[in-house]
Tab-separated table of C-alpha atoms and ligand atoms in Angstrom:
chain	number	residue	atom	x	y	z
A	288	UNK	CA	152.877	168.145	-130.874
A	289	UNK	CA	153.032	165.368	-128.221
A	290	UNK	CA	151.091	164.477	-125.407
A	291	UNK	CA	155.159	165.413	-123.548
A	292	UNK	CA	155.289	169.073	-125.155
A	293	UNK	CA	151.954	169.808	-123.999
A	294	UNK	CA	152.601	169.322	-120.341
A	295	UNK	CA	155.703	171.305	-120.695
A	296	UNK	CA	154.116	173.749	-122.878
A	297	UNK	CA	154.092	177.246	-121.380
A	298	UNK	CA	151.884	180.218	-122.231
A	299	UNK	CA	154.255	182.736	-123.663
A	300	UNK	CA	151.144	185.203	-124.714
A	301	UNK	CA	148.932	186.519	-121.363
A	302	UNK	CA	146.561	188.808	-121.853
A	303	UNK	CA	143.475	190.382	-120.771
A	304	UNK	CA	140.606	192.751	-122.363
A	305	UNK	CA	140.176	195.918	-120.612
A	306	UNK	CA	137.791	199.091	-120.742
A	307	UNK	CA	139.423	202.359	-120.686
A	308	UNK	CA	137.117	203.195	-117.427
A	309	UNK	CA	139.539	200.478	-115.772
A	310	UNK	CA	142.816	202.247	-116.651
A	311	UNK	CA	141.362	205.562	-115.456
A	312	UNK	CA	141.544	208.479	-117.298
A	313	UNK	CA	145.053	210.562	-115.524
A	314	UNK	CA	148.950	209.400	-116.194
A	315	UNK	CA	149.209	208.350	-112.567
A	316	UNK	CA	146.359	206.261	-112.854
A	317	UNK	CA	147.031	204.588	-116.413
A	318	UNK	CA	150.884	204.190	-114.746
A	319	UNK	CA	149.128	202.547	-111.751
A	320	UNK	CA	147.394	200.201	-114.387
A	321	UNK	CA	150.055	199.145	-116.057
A	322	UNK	CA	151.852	197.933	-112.980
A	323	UNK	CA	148.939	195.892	-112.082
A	324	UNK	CA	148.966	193.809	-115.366
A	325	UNK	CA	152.590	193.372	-114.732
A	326	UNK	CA	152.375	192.459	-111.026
A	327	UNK	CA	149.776	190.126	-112.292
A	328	UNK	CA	152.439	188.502	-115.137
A	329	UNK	CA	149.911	189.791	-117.605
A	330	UNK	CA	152.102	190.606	-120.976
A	331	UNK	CA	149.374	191.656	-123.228
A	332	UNK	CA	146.298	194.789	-122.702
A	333	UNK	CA	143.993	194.312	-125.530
A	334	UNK	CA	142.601	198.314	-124.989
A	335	UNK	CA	138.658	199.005	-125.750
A	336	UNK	CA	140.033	202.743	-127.950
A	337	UNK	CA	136.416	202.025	-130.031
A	338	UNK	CA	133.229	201.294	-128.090
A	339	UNK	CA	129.575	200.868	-129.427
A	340	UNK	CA	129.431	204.721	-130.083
A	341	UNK	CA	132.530	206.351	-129.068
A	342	UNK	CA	136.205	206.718	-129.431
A	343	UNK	CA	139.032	207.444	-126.796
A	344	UNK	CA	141.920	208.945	-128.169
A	345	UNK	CA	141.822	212.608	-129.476
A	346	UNK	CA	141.070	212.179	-132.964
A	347	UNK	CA	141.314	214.580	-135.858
A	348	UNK	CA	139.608	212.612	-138.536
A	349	UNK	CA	136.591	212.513	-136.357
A	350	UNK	CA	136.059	214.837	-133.611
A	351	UNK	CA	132.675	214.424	-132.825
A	352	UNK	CA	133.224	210.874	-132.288
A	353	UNK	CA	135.599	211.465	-129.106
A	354	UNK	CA	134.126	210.569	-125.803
A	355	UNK	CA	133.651	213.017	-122.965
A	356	UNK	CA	137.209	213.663	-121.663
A	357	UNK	CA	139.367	212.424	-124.236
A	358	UNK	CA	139.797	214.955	-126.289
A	359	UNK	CA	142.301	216.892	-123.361
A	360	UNK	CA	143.761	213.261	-122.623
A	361	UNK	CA	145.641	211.163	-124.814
A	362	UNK	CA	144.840	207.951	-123.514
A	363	UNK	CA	146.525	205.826	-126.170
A	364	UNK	CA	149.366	207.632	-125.961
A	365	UNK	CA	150.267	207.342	-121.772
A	366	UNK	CA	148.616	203.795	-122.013
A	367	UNK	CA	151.698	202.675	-124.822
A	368	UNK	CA	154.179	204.563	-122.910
A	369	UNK	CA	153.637	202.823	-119.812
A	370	UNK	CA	153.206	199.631	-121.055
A	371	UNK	CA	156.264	199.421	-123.548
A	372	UNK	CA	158.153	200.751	-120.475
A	373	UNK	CA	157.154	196.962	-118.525
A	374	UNK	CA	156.979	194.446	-121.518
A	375	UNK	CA	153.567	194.753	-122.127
A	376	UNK	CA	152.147	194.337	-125.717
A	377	UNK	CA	149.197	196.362	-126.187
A	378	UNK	CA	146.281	195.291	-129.375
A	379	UNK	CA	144.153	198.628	-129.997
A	380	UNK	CA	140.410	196.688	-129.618
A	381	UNK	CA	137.772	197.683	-132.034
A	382	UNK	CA	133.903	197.415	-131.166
A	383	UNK	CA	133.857	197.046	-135.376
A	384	UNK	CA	129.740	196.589	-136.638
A	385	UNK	CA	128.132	197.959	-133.040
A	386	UNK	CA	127.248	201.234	-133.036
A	387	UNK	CA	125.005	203.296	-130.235
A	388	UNK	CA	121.647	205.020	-131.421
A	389	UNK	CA	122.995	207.799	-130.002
A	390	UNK	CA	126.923	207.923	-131.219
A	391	UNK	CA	128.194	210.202	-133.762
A	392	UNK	CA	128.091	207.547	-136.942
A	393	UNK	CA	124.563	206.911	-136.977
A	394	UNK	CA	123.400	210.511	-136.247
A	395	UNK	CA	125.447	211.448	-139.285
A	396	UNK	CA	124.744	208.398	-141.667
A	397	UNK	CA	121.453	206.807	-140.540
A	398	UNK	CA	121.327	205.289	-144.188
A	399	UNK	CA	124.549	203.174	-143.268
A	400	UNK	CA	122.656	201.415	-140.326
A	401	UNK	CA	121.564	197.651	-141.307
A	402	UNK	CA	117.772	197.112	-141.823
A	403	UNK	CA	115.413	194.754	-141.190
A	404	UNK	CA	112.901	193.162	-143.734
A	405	UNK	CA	110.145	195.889	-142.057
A	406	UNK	CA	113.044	198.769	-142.820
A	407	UNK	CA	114.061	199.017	-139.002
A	408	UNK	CA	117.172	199.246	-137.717
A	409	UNK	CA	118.474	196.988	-135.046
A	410	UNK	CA	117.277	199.629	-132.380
A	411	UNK	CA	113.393	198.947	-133.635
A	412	UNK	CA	114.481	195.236	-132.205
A	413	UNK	CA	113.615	193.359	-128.124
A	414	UNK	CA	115.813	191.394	-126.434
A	415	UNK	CA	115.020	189.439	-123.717
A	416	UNK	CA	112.042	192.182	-123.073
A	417	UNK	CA	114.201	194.979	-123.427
A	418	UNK	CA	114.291	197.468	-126.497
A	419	UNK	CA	117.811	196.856	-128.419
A	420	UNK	CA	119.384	200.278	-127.885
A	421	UNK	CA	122.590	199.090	-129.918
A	422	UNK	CA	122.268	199.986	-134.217
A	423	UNK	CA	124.323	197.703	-136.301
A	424	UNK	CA	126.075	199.331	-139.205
A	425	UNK	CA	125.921	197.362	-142.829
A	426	UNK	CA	129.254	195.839	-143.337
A	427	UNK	CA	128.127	195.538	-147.360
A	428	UNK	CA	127.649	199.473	-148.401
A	429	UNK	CA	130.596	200.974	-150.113
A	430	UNK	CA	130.921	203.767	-149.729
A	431	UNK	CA	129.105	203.442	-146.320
A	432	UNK	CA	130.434	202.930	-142.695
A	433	UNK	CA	133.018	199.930	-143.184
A	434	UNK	CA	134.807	201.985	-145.649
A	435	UNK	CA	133.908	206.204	-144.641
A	436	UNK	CA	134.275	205.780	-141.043
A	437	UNK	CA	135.736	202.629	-139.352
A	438	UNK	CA	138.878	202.134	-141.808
A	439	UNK	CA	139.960	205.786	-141.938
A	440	UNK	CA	139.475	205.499	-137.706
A	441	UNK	CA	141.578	202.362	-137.803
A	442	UNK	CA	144.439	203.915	-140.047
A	443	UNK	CA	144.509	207.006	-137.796
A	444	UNK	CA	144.882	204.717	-135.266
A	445	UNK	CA	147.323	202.708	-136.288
A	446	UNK	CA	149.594	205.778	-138.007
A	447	UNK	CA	149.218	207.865	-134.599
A	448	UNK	CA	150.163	204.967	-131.960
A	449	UNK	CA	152.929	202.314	-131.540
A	450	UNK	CA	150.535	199.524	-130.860
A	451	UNK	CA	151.275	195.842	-131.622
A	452	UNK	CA	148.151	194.741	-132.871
A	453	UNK	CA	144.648	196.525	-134.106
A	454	UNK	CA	142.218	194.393	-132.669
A	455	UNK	CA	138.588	193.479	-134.278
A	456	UNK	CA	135.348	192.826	-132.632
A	457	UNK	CA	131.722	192.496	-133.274
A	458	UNK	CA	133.051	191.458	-136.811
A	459	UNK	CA	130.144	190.092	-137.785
A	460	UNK	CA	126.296	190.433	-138.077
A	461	UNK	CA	124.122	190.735	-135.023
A	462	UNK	CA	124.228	186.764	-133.229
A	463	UNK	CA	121.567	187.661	-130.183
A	464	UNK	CA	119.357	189.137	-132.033
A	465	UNK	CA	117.386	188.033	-134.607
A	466	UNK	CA	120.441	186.144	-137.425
A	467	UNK	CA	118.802	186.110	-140.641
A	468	UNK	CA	117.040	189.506	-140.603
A	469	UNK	CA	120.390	191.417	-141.668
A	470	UNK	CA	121.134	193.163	-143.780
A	471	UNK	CA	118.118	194.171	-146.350
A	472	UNK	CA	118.536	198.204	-146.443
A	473	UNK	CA	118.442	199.068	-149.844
A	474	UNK	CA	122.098	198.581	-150.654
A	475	UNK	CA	121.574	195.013	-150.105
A	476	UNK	CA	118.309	194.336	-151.778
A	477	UNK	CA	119.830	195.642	-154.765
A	478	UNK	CA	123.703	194.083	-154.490
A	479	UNK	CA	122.735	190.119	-152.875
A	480	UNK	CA	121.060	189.380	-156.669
A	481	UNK	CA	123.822	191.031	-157.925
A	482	UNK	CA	126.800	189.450	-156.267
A	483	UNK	CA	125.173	185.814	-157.000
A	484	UNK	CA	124.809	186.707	-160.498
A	485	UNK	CA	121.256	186.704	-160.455
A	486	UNK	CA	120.686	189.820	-163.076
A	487	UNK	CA	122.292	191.057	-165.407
A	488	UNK	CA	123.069	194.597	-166.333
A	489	UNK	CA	122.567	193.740	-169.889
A	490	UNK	CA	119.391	191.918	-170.209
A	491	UNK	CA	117.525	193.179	-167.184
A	492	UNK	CA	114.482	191.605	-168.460
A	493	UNK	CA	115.123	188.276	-170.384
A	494	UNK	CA	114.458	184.863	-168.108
A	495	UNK	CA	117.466	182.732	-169.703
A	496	UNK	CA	115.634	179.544	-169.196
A	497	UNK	CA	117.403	176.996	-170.967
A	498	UNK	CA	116.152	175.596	-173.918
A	499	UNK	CA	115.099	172.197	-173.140
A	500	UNK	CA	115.107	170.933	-169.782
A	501	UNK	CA	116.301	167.501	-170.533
A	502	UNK	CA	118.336	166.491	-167.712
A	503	UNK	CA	116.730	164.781	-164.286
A	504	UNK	CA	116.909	167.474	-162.218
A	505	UNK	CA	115.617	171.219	-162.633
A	506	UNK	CA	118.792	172.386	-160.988
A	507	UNK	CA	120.776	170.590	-163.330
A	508	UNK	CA	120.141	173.454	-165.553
A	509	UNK	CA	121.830	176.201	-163.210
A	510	UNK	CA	124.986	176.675	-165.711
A	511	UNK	CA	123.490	179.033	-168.487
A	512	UNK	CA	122.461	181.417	-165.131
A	513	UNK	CA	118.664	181.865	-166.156
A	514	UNK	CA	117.340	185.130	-164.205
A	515	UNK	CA	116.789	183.857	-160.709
A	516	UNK	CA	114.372	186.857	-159.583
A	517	UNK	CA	110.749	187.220	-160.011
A	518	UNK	CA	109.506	189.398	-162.850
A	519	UNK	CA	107.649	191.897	-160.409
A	520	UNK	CA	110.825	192.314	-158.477
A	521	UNK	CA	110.587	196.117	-159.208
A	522	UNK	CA	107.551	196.708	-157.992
A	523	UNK	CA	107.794	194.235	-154.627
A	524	UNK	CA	107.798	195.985	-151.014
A	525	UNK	CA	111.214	195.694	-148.896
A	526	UNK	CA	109.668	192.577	-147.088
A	527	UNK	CA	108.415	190.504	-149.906
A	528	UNK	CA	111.922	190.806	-151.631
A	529	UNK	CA	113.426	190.244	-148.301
A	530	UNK	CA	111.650	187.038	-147.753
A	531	UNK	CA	112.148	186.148	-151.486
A	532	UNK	CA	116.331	186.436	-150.947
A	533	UNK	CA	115.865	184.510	-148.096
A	534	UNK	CA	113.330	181.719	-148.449
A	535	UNK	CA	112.735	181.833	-152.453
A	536	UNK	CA	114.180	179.120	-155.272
A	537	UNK	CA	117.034	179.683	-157.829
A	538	UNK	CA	114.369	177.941	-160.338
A	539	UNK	CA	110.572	178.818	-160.281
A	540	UNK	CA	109.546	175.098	-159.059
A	541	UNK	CA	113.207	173.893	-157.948
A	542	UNK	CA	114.291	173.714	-153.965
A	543	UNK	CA	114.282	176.535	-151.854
A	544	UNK	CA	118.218	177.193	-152.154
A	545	UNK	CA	118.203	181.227	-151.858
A	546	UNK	CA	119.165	181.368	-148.203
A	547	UNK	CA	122.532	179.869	-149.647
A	548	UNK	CA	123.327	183.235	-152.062
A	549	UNK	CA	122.234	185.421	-148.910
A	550	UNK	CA	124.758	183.408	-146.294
A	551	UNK	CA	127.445	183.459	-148.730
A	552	UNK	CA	127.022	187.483	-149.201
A	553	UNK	CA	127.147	188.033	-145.918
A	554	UNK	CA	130.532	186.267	-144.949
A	555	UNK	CA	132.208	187.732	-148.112
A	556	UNK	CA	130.789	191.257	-146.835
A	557	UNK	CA	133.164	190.804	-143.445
A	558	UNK	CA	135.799	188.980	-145.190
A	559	UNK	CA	135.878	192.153	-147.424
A	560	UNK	CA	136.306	194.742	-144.725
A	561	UNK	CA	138.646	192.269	-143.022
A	562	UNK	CA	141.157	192.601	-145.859
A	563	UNK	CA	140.242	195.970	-146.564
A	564	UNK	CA	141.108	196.852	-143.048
A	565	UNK	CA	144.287	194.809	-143.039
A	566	UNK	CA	145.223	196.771	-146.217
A	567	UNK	CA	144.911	200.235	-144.392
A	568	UNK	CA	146.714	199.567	-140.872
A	569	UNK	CA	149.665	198.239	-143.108
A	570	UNK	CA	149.709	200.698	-145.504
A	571	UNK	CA	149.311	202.838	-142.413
A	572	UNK	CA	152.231	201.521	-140.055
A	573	UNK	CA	154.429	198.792	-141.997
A	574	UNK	CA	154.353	195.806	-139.760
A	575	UNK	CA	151.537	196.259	-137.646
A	576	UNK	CA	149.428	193.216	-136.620
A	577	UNK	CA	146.058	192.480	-136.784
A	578	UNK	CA	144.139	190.261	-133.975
A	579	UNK	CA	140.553	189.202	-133.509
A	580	UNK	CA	138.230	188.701	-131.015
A	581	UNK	CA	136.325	185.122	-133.061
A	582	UNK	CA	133.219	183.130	-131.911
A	583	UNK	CA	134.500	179.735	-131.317
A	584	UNK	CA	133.150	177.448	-134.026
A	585	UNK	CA	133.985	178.722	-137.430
A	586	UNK	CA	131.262	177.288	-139.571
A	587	UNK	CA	128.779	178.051	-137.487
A	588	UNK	CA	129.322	181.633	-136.936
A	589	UNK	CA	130.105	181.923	-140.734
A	590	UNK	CA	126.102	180.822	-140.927
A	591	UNK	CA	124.724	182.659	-137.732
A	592	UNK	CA	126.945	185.680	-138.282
A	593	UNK	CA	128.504	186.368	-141.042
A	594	UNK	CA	131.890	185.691	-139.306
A	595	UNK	CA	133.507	182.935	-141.681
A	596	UNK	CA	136.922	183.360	-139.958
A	597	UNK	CA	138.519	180.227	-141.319
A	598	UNK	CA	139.235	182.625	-144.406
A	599	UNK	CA	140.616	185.718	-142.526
A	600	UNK	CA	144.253	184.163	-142.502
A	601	UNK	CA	145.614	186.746	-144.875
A	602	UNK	CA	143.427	189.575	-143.164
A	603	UNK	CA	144.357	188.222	-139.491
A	604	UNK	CA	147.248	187.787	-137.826
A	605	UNK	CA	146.098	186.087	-134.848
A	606	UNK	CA	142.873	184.529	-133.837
A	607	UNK	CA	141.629	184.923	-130.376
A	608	UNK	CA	138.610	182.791	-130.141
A	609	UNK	CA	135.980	183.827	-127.047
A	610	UNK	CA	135.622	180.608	-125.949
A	611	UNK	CA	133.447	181.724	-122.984
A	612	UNK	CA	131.713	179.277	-120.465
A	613	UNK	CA	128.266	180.344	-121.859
A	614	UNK	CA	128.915	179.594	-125.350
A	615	UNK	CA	129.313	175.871	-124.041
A	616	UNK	CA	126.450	173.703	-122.964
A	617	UNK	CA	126.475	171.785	-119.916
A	618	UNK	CA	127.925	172.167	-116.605
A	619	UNK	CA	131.503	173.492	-115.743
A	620	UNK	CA	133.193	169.723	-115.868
A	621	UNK	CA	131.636	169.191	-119.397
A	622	UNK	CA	132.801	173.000	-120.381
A	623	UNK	CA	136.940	171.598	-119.279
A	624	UNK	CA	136.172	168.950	-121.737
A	625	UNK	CA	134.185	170.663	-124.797
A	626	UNK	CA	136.832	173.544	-124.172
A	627	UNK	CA	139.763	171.476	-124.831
A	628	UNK	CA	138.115	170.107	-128.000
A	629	UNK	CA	137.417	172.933	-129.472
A	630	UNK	CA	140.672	174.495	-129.172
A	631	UNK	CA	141.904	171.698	-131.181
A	632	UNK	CA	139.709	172.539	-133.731
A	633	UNK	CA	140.547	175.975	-133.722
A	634	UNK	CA	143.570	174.775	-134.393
A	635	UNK	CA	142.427	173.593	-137.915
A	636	UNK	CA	140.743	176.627	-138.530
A	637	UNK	CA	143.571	179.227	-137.755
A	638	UNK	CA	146.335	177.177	-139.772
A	639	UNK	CA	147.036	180.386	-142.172
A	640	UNK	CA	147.016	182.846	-138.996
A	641	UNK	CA	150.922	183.539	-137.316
A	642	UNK	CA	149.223	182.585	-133.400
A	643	UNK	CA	146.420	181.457	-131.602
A	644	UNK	CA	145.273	182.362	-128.072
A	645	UNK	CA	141.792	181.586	-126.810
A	646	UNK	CA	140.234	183.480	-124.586
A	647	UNK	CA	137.646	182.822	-121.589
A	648	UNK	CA	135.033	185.291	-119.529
A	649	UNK	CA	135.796	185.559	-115.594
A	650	UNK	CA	132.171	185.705	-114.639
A	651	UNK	CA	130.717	182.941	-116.609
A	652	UNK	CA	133.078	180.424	-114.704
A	653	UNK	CA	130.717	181.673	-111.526
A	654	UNK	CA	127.521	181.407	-113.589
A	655	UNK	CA	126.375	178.378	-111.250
A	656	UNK	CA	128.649	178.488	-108.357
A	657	UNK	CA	130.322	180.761	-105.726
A	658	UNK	CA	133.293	182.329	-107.097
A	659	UNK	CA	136.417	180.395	-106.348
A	660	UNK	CA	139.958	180.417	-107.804
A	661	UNK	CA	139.611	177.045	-108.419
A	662	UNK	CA	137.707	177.090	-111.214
A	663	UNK	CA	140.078	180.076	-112.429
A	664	UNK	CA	143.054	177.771	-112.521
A	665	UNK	CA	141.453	174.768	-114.065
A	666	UNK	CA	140.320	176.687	-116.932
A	667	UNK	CA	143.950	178.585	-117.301
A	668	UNK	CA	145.710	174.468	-116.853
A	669	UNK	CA	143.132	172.997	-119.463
A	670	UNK	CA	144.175	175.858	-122.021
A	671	UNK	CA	147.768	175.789	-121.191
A	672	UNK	CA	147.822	172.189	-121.959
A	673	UNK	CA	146.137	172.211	-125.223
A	674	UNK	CA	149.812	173.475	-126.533
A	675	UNK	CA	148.754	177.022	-127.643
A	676	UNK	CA	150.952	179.767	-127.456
A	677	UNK	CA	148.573	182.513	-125.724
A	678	UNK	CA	145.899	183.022	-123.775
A	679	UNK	CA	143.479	186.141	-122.752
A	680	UNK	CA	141.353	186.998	-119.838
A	681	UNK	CA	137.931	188.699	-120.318
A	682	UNK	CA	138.561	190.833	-118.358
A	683	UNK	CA	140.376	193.161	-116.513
A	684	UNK	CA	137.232	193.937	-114.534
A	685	UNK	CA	135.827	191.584	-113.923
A	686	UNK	CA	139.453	190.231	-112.245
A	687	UNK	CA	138.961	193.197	-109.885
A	688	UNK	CA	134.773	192.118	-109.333
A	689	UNK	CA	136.065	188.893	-108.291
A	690	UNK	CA	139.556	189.615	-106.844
A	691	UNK	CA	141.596	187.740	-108.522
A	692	UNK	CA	144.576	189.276	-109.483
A	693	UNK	CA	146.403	187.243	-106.932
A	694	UNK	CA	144.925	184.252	-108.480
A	695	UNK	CA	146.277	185.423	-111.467
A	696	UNK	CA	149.753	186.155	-110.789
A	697	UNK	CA	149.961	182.912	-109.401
A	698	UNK	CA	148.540	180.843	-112.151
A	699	UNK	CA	150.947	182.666	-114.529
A	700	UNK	CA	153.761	182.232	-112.317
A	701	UNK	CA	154.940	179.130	-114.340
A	702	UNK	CA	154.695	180.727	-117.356
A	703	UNK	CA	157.035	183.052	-116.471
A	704	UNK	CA	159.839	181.415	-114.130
A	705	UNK	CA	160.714	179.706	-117.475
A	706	UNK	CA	161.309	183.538	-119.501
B	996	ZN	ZN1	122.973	196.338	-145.945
């Protein structure tokens, strides 16, 4: 693309994230909704239907799971209605690995929650002072959460509605708190050895050292796969095998490479469920889409988080980075500049997904600043001119807590005298 079709590019894709406590919870009001995103030129809802804990369509696979008042209302239903009747697209958005303490999976499966090397759950966990009230489910156990509870939800889903897209979030390990203490339940202590190949089913006891160790290097001699784990594995406490799959050697004496084995688990873990997923809302509704809610460097989330989305191209249809102000160092000029250079590697890193539209949070524009529109604009301009086709506002809220739907419809406006 040229430096020419950027400028005249135009952003055929606007969208925004919404709660369902924003669309209200009546036809009138949901109507009402809908006509707002359209005043505002936005063609695109991506709909919260799964929080952390609860659900908000009338579901029969899992009733308990509904949240207060949308078991009478079929919220999906009048929200699809009223947005196919104006153009809009609507993704179905899925809070995937955050569940509450208090919601309906954990109460019923508390042995699908991820654990810490003490045993705890993510709710045993402070942040910034505060207890963690959030549990995060193991994306690794089969059967377990990913593959009992969250796929059969997202196949209901996407059988029972005429969405465009189901969307994924939190599709990943935990990032704020605490990135290498998950996942060690029990599931894990016993598959991470086992999906590096580090036992064998066979000869649970022999060492397979090699016979002579004649090369320069001990790790040199990594080929014949000599039994990587310690010979009083069995008897070990949860937090001295943790530490060991974390911090120990491949070779008794060689570098400390086992944090490599654990990484690697954990990114195929969500690259798993992402294709598993994918597998079920197709089989479920021929031709349905998948989207994503990504952090916005690739590698480094596949390290911090699990989320190695460079490799969800067959899994993913299109990648929606979160390339929010506070997930950028510096001050809001420096942000327009790292913003725009990131996008272009994003670029790079969704070549095998059908579209990418980034995405950028309302209130951290503000985070240092009064609230202007200016700032809005800029933001909308710089991503605009990086040549992408789409973009989406976080979120439909926090438009309203800073009144800026005008802004909006007017920073759009472009976009759309060229329809
Ligand atoms: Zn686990």
């Amino acid at each position: 693309m040229t430096a020419d079709s950027k400028l005249e590019n135009r952003l055929k894709i606007r969208g925004v994230w919404s709660n369902p406590g924003e669309a209200g919870k009546t036809a009138p009001e949901v109507s009402a909704f809908a006509q707002k995103l359209q005043d505002a030129h936005i063609n695109l809802v991506a709909m919260c239907f799964k929080t952390g804990g609860g659900i908000h369509w009338p579901s029969r696979l899992f009733p308990q799971a509904v949240a207060e008042g949308y078991t009478e209302f079929d919220f999906p239903a009048v929200l699809v209605s009223e947005c196919a009747k104006r153009g809009i697209r609507v993704h179905a958005w899925f809070i995937d690995f955050m569940e509450s303490a208090t919601g309906a999976a954990y109460h019923e499966h508390p042995e699908w929650a991820m654990r810490n090397p003490e045993g705890g759950t993510t709710a045993s966990e402070a942040l910034r002072g505060r207890t963690y009230h959030s549990v995060w489910m193991c994306p690794a156990q089969r059967p377990g959460y990913a593959d009992q509870w969250l796929i059969p939800l997202m196949a209901e889903f996407a059988e029972r509605y005429d969405v465009e897209a189901v969307h994924h979030d939190y599709i990943r390990y935990p990032g704020d708190l605490a990135p290498d203490r998950y996942c060690f339940c029990d599931y894990c202590l016993r598959e991470i050895p086992r999906f590096a190949g580090h036992v064998t089913d066979a000869f649970p006891d022999r060492p397979f050292y090699h016979d002579q160790y004649d090369r320069p290097y001990i790790e040199s001699h990594w080929e014949q796969s000599p039994r990587v784990l310690p010979p009083n594995w069995d008897v070990l406490p949860r937090a001295m095998k943790s530490r060991f799959l974390l911090e120990g050697s491949s070779f008794p004496g060689g570098r400390y490479d086992l944090d490599y084995f654990f990484y690697r688990y954990r990114t195929h873990a969500i690259t798993r469920f992402a294709r598993e997923a994918a597998e079920a809302v197709r089989a479920a509704k021929p031709g349905m889409l998948i989207s994503a809610a990504l952090f916005k460097n690739a590698v480094q989330s596949g390290r911090f988080i699990g989320q190695d989305w460079q490799t969800f191209g067959p899994w993913v249809d299109i990648a929606m980075p979160m390339d929010y102000r506070d997930h950028y160092p510096g001050d809001f000029d420096t942000y327009m500049i790292l913003l725009a250079e990131s996008i272009e590697q994003q670029k790079e890193w969704a070549r095998d997904y059908r579209s990418l539209w980034p995405g950028f949070a309302i209130n951290q524009l503000f985070r240092d600043a009064e609230p202007s529109p200016e700032r809005f604009h800029r933001t909308v301009d710089c991503i605009r001119n990086t040549g992408v086709e789409g973009i989406c506002l976080f979120s439909s809220g926090l438009l309203t807590r800073y009144d800026l739907w005008t802004d909006v419809r007017e920073g759009f406006a472009r976009d759309v005298e060229k329809d």
